[in-house]
XYZ file of C-alpha atoms in Angstrom:
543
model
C 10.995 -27.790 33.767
C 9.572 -25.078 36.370
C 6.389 -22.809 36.620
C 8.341 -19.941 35.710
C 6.902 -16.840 33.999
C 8.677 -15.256 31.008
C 8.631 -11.780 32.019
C 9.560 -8.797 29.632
C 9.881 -4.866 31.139
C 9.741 -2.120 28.332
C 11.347 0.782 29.773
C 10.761 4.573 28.733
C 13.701 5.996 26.539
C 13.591 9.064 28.140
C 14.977 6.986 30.957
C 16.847 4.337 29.758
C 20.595 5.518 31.403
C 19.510 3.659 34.655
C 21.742 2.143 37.130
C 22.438 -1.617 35.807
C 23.867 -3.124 38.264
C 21.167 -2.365 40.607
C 18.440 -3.322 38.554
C 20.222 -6.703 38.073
C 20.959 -6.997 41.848
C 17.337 -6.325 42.620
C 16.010 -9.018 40.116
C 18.337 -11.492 41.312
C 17.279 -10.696 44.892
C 13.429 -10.800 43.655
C 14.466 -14.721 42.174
C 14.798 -13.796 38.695
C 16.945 -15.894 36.566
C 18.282 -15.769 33.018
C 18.080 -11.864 33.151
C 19.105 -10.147 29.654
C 18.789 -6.891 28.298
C 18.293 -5.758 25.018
C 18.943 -2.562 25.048
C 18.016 -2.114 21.050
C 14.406 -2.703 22.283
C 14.758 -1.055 25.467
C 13.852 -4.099 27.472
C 14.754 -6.317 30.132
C 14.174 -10.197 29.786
C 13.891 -12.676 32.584
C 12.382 -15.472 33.843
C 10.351 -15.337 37.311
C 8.834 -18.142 40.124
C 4.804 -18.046 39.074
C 4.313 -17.709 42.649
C 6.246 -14.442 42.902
C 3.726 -11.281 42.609
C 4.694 -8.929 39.669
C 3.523 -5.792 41.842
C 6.776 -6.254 44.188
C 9.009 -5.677 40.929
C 7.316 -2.635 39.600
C 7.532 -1.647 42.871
C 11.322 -2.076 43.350
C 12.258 -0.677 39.829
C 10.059 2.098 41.034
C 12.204 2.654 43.600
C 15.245 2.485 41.836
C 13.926 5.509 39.669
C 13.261 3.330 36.526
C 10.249 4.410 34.572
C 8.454 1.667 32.901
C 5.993 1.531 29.881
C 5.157 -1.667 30.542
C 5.520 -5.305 32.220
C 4.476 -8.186 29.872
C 4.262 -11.713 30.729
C 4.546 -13.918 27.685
C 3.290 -16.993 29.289
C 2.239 -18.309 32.425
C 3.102 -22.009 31.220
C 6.160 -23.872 32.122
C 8.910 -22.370 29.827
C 11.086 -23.851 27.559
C 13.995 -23.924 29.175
C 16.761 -24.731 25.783
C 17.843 -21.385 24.121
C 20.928 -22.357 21.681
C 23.538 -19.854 20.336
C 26.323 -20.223 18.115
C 29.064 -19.074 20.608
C 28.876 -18.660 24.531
C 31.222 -17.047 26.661
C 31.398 -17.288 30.297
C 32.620 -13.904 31.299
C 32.313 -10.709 30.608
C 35.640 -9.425 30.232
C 38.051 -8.126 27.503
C 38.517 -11.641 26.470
C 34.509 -12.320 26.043
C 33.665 -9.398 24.594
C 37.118 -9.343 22.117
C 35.124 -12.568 21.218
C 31.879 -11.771 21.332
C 32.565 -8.893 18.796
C 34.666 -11.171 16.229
C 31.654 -14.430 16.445
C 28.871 -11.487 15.621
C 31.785 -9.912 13.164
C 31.282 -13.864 11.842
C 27.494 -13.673 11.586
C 27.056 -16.091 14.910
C 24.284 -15.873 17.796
C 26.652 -14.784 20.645
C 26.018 -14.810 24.315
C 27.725 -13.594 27.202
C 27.119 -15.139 30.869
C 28.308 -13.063 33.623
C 27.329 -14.033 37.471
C 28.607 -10.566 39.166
C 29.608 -7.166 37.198
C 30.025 -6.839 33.472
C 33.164 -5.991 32.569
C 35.653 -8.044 34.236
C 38.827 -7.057 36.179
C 40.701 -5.007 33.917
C 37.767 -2.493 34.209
C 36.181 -2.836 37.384
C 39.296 -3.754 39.775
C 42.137 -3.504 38.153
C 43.566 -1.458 35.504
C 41.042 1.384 35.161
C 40.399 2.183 39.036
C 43.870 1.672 40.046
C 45.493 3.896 37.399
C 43.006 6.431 38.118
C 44.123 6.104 41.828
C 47.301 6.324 40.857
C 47.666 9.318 39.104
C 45.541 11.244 41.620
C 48.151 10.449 44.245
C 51.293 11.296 41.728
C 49.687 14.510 41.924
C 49.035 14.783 45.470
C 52.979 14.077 45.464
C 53.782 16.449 43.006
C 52.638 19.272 45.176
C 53.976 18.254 48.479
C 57.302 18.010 46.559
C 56.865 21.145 44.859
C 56.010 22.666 48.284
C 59.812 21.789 49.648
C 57.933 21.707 53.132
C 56.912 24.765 52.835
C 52.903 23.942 52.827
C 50.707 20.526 54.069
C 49.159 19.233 50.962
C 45.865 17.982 51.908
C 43.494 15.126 49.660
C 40.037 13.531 50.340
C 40.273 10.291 49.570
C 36.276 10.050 49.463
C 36.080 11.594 46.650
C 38.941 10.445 44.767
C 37.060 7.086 45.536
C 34.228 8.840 43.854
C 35.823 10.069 40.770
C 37.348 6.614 40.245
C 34.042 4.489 40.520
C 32.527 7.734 37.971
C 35.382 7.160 35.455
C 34.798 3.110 36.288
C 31.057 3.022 35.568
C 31.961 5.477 32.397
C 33.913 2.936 30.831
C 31.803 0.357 31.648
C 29.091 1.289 30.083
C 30.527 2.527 26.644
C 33.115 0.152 26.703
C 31.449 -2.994 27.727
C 27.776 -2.687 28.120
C 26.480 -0.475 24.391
C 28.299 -2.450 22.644
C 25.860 -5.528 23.316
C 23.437 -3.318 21.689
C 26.101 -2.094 18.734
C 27.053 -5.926 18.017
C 23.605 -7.409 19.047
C 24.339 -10.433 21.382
C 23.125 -10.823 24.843
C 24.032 -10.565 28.270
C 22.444 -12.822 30.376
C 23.014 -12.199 34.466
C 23.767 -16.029 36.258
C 26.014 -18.705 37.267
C 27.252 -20.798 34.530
C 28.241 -24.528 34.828
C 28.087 -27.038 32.437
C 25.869 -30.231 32.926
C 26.988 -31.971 29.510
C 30.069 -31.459 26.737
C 27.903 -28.575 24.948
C 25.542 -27.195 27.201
C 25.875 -25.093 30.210
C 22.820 -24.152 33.049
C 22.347 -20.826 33.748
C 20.049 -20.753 36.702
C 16.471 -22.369 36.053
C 17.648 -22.123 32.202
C 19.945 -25.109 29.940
C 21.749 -23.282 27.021
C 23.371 -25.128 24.460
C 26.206 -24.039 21.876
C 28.141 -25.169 18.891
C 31.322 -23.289 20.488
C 31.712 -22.055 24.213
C 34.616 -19.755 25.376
C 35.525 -19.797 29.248
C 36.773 -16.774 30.085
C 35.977 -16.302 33.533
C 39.523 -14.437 34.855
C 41.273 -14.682 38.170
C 41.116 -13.648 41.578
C 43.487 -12.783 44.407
C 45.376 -15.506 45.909
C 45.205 -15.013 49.619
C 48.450 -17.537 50.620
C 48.153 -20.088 54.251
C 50.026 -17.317 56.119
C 49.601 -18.875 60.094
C 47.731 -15.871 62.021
C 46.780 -13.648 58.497
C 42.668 -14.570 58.746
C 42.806 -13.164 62.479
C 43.736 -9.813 60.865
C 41.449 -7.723 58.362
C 43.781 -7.773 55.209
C 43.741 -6.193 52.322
C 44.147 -7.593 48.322
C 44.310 -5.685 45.392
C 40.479 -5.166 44.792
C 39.608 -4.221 48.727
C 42.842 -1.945 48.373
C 40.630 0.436 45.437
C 38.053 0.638 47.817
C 39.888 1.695 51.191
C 38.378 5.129 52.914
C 41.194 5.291 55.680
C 45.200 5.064 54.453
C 47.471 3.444 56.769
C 49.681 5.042 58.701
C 52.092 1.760 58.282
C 51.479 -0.773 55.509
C 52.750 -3.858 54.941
C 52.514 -5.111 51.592
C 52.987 -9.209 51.007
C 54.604 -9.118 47.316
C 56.673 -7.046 45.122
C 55.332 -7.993 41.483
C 53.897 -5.683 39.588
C 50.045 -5.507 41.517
C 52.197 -5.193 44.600
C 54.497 -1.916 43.456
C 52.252 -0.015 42.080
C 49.772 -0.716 44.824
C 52.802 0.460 47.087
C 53.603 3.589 45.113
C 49.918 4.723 45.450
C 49.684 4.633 49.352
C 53.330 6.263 49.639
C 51.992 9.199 47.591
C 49.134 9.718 50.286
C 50.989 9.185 53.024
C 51.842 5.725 54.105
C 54.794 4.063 55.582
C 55.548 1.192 52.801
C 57.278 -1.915 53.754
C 57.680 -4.745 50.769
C 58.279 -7.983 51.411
C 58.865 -10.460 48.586
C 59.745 -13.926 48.389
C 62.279 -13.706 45.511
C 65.228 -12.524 45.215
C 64.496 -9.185 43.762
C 61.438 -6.989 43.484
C 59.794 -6.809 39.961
C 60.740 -10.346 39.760
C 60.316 -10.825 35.651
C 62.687 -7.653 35.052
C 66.530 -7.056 34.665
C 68.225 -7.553 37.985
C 70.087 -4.215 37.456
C 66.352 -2.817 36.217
C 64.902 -3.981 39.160
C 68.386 -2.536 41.692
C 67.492 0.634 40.325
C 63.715 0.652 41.163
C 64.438 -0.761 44.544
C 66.923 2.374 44.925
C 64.545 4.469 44.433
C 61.293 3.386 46.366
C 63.812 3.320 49.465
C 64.743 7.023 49.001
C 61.085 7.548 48.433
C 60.626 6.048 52.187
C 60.409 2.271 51.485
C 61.453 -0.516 53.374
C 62.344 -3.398 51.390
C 62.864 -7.222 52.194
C 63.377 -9.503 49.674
C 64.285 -13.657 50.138
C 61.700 -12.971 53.105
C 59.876 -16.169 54.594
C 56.523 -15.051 56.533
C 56.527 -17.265 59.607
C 53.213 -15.432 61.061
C 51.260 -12.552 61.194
C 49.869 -11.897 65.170
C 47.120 -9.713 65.950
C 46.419 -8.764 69.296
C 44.101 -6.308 70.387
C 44.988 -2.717 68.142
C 48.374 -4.332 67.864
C 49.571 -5.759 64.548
C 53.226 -7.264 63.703
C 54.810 -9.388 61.066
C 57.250 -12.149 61.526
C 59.607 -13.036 58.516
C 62.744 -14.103 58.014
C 65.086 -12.163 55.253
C 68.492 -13.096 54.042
C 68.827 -15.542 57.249
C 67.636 -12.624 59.795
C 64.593 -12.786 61.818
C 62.498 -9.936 61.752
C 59.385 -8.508 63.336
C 57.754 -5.543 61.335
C 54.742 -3.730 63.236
C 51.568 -2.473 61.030
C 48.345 -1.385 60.704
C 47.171 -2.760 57.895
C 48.873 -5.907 55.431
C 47.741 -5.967 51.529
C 48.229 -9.568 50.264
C 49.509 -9.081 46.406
C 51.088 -12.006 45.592
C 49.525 -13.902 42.806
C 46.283 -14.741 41.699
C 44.617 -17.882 41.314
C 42.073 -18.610 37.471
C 38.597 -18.353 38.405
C 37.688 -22.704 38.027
C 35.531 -23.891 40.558
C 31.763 -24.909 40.179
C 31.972 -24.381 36.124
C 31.115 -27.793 36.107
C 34.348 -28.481 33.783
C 34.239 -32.555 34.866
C 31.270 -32.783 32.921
C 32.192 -30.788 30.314
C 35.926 -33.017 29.515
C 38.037 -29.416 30.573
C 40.790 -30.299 32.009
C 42.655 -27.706 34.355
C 46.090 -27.805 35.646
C 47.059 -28.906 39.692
C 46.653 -25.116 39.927
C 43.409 -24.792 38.566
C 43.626 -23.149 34.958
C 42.647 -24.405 32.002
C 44.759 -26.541 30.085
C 44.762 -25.097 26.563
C 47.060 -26.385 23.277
C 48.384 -23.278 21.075
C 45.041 -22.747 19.542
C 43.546 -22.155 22.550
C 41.474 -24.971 22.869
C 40.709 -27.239 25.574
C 40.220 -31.263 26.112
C 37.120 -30.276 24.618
C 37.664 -28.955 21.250
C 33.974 -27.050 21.404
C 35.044 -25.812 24.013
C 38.331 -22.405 23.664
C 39.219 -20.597 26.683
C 41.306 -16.865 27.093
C 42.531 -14.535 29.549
C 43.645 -15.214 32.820
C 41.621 -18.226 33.590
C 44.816 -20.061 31.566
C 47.301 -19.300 33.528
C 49.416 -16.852 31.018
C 50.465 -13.522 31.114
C 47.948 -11.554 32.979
C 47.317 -8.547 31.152
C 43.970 -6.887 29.479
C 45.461 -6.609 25.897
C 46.478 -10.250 26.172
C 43.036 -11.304 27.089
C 41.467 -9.608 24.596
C 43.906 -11.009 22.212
C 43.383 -14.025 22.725
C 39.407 -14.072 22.750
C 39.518 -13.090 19.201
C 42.242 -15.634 18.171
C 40.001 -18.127 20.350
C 37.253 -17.309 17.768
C 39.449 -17.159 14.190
C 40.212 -20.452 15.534
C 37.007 -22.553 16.384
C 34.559 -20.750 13.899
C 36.890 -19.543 11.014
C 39.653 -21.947 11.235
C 42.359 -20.029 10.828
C 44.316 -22.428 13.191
C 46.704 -19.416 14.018
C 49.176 -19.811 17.190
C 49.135 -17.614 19.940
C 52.336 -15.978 19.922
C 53.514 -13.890 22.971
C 57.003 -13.449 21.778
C 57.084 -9.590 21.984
C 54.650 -8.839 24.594
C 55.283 -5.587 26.664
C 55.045 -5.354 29.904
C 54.604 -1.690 32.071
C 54.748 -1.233 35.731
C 53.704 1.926 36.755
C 55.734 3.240 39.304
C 57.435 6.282 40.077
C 59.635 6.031 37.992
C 57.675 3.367 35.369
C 59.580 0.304 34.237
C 58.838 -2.065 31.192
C 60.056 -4.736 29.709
C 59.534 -6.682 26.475
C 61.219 -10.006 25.108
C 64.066 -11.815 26.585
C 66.010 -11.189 29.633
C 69.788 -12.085 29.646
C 69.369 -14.733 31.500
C 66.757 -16.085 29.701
C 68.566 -16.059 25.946
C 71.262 -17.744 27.505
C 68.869 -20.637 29.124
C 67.916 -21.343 25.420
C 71.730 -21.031 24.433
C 71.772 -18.222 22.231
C 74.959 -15.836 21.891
C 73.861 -12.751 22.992
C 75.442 -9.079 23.452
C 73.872 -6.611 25.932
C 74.350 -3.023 26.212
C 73.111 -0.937 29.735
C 72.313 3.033 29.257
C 72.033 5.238 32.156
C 69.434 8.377 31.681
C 72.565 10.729 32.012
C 73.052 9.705 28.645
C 69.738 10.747 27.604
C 69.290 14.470 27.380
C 65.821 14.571 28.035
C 66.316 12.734 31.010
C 68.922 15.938 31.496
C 66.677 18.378 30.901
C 63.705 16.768 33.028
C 65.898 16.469 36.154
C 65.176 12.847 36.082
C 68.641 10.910 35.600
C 67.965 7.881 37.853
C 66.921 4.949 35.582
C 68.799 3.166 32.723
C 67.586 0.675 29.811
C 69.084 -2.405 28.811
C 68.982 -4.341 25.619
C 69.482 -7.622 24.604
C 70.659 -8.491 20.830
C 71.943 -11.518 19.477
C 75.428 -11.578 18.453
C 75.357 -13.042 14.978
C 72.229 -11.425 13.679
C 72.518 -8.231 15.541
C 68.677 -8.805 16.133
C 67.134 -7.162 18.928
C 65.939 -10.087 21.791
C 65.214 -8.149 24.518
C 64.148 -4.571 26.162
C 64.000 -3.400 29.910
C 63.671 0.116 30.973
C 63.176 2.470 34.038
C 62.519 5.960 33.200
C 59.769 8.307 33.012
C 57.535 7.537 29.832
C 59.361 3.650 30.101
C 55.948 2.217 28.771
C 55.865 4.823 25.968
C 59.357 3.770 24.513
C 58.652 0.160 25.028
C 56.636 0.130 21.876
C 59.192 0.528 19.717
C 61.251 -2.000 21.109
C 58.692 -4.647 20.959
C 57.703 -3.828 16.975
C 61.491 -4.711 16.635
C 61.340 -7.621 18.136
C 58.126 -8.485 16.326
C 59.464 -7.865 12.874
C 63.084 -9.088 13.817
C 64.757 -5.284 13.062
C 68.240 -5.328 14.130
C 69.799 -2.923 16.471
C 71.919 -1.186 13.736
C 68.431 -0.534 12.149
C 67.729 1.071 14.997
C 70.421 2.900 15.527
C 70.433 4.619 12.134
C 66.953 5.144 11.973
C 65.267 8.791 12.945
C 64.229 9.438 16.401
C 62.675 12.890 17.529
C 65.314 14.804 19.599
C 64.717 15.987 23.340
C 62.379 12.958 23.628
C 62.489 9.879 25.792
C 61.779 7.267 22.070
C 65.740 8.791 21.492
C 66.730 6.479 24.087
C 66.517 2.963 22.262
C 68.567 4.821 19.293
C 71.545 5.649 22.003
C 70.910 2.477 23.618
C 71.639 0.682 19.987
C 74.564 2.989 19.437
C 75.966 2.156 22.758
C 76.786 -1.289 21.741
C 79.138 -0.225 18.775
C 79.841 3.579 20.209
C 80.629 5.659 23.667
C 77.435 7.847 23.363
C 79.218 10.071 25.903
C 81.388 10.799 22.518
C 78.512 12.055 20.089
C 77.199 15.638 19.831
C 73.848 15.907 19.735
C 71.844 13.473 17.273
C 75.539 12.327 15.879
C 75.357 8.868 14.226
């Protein structure tokens, strides 16, 4: 127990839209702890040192153009220090709050613990700002293109950095931070660790639970390249945030984070260079998926290495170089900047998980069984902080079926079997199910068909014929295993593909089924008919 003083601000209505995050980083700096807001009450909650003047925060709040009705202290004794809820999560991502909602859904006391930002990656440094990034190049492309030459297109990245932190702190507040108030649970601003099996410390502050969730995410991994930390590299969150684009970039990884990453600093400019460990770019795709894309980034300007071996990176003065090896030849690549987007590592350390019986895997995520609980069964965890697929909708998937599971007992299985995947390059590729090589790992008997967009007339009438799609069916039941595509709208037509998988529709289903003409969906019906029928054959819509 500590002198601490349990503080409560009432702020005016009339000016309750004010800057979070700042108000949060100023309390923190001030020694608050256990900061929550209740935005139903228009309040903010913490705990202060007795010692520390309540002037100075009035002051700072002032300052940050919040207008206060009031500043009550409830106590000036030592505070109780236990607060229990019925559910905790640690994070504040789409897993937590996919939780969060379903425990409140459930009639629980909920609780979210978040050390930095609310909102997690998907929101703050990954999905939302990149895309918007994205697309504001594609169309800084699609005029210089249009242009033939004829005209220099000119951007300012300033305030397309703007725009994307205004769309960001948008969606972070309707998304993420009102719907505390709509659900009623808390926020509370701290580092979490646990100090027992069911209770965690927050600061000056022991909580205790029936259930906790860890969903605390992941972070880029930054590999032991000899000579990288004597250069000022880039990762995929510093990348968002760049005010100067590289004349030469050299990007360490070809996944997914990597490509798209890539395809964004070609639009505004950049010289590209990729180099990926594997044998292939978009390593989880169809090799003849990912020959196409690597086709195409090439005669967009890209340099590609792939079965590349960094040996070091050397930094000398304004002078910057690369030395790899690729397909048995030594090569040294100059640059000005390098962008490390290779994987990325679950957000474990100092959450206390000895204490707590959470046991984590020699890479550090959480070992869960297919319920989603750990070595602790109060204890569920979700999102990338397991290890599995890292996407937003799989996070947030799993968060609720964290909470079915531990509070409602549904003991349902997380099932991942017709996940899709979207890269968003120019042109997009995605991907749901089995690869080829996968179904025949497992031994299944399996027929594949590959489509080129010539075949597809609205790839005709776009002017956009360089891409293809490939299934994957098995042979007895005609069942659809697998889906890869490269065209424009890929991640549109994916959809389809992965409800068939889901509800095990074969591909003569889906070849005899309706599909909109002139559209790019019409492409998984040709794709189906191709394995029975030379499309190149059929008038228009012909079954």
């Amino acid at each position: 127990m500590k002198n601490l003083l349990s503080v409560t601000v009432i702020i005016s209505q009339t000016n309750y839209r004010y800057d979070t995050i700042s108000v949060v980083a100023m309390l923190l700096e001030s020694g608050a702890t256990s900061i929550m807001q209740d935005e139903s009450k228009h309040n903010i909650r913490f705990l202060l040192p007795i010692d520390k003047p309540l002037s100075e925060i009035e002051a700072a709040l002032g300052r940050l153009h919040v207008e206060t009705i009031s500043i009550e202290i409830d106590n000036s004794a030592p505070v109780d220090e236990s607060n229990d809820y019925d559910f905790i999560a640690i994070g504040s991502g789409s897993a937590s709050f996919a939780a969060a909602i379903r425990a409140r859904e459930a009639g629980l006391s909920v609780a979210i613990i978040e050390k930095d930002v609310v909102g997690g990656t998907c929101v703050n440094v990954g999905c939302i700002p990149s895309k918007a990034l994205l697309r504001a190049s594609e169309q800084i492309q699609e005029k210089r293109l249009s242009s033939n030459g004829a005209f220099r297109v000119q951007f300012e990245i300033n305030q397309m950095i703007k725009n994307k932190d205004e769309l960001v702190n948008s969606l972070r507040r309707s998304k993420y931070l009102d719907l505390a108030k709509d659900y009623g649970f808390d926020i509370i601003y701290g580092h979490a660790s646990f100090v027992a099996k069911d209770k965690i410390e927050v600061g000056d502050r022991v909580l205790g639970a029936k259930y906790f969730l860890i969903a605390t995410g992941a972070s880029p991994y930054i590999p032991p390249i000899p000579g990288l930390f004597s250069t000022s590299y880039l990762t995929s969150t510093t990348a968002l945030n760049t005010k100067s684009i590289p004349n030469r970039l050299c990007i360490v990884g070809a996944g997914s984070i990597g490509l798209e990453l890539g395809q964004l600093f070609m639009n505004l400019g950049s010289q590209v260079t990729f180099i990926e460990a594997g044998e292939q770019i978009a390593p989880q795709e169809e090799a003849e998926i990912s020959a196409i894309l690597k086709d195409t980034l090439i005669s967009q300007g890209a340099t590609i290495y792939t079965s590349a071996q960094i040996t070091r990176v050397n930094a000398k003065g304004s002078s910057r170089s690369i030395e790899l090896t690729s397909q048995m030849d030594k090569v040294t690549i100059a640059f000005d900047k390098i962008l490390i987007a290779t994987t990325r590592k679950p957000n474990t350390n100092r959450l206390g998980l000895e204490k707590a019986g959470v046991e984590v895997t020699k890479d550090g995520a959480i070992v869960v069984n297919h319920l989603l609980q750990t070595t602790n069964p109060q204890i569920y965890s979700a999102g990338d902080v397991i290890g599995g697929p890292q996407f937003v909708y799989v996070a947030a998937y799993e968060g609720a079926l964290a909470v079915d599971n531990c509070v409602l007992a549904s003991n349902r299985s997380l099932d991942l079997t017709a996940l899709p995947r979207v890269t968003f390059t120019n042109p997009p590729i995605s991907g749901v199910g089995l690869r080829e090589s996968e179904a025949k790992i497992l031994g299944l008997d399996t027929i594949t068909t590959i489509l080129p967009l010539d075949q597809i007339p609205r790839s005709l009438v776009n002017g956009q014929t360089h891409g293809a799609i490939k299934l994957v069916a098995d042979k007895s039941t005609r069942k659809l295993l697998g889906a890869n595509i490269i065209s424009e709208g890929a991640g549109d037509v994916i959809q389809a593909a992965s409800l068939a998988i889901k509800y095990n529709i074969s591909i003569d289903d889906l070849a005899s089924s309706f599909h909109p003409y002139l559209t790019m969906a019409e492409s998984l019906k040709l794709a189906c008919q191709s394995f029975t029928k030379d499309v190149t054959k059929l008038s228009c819509c012909a079954s």
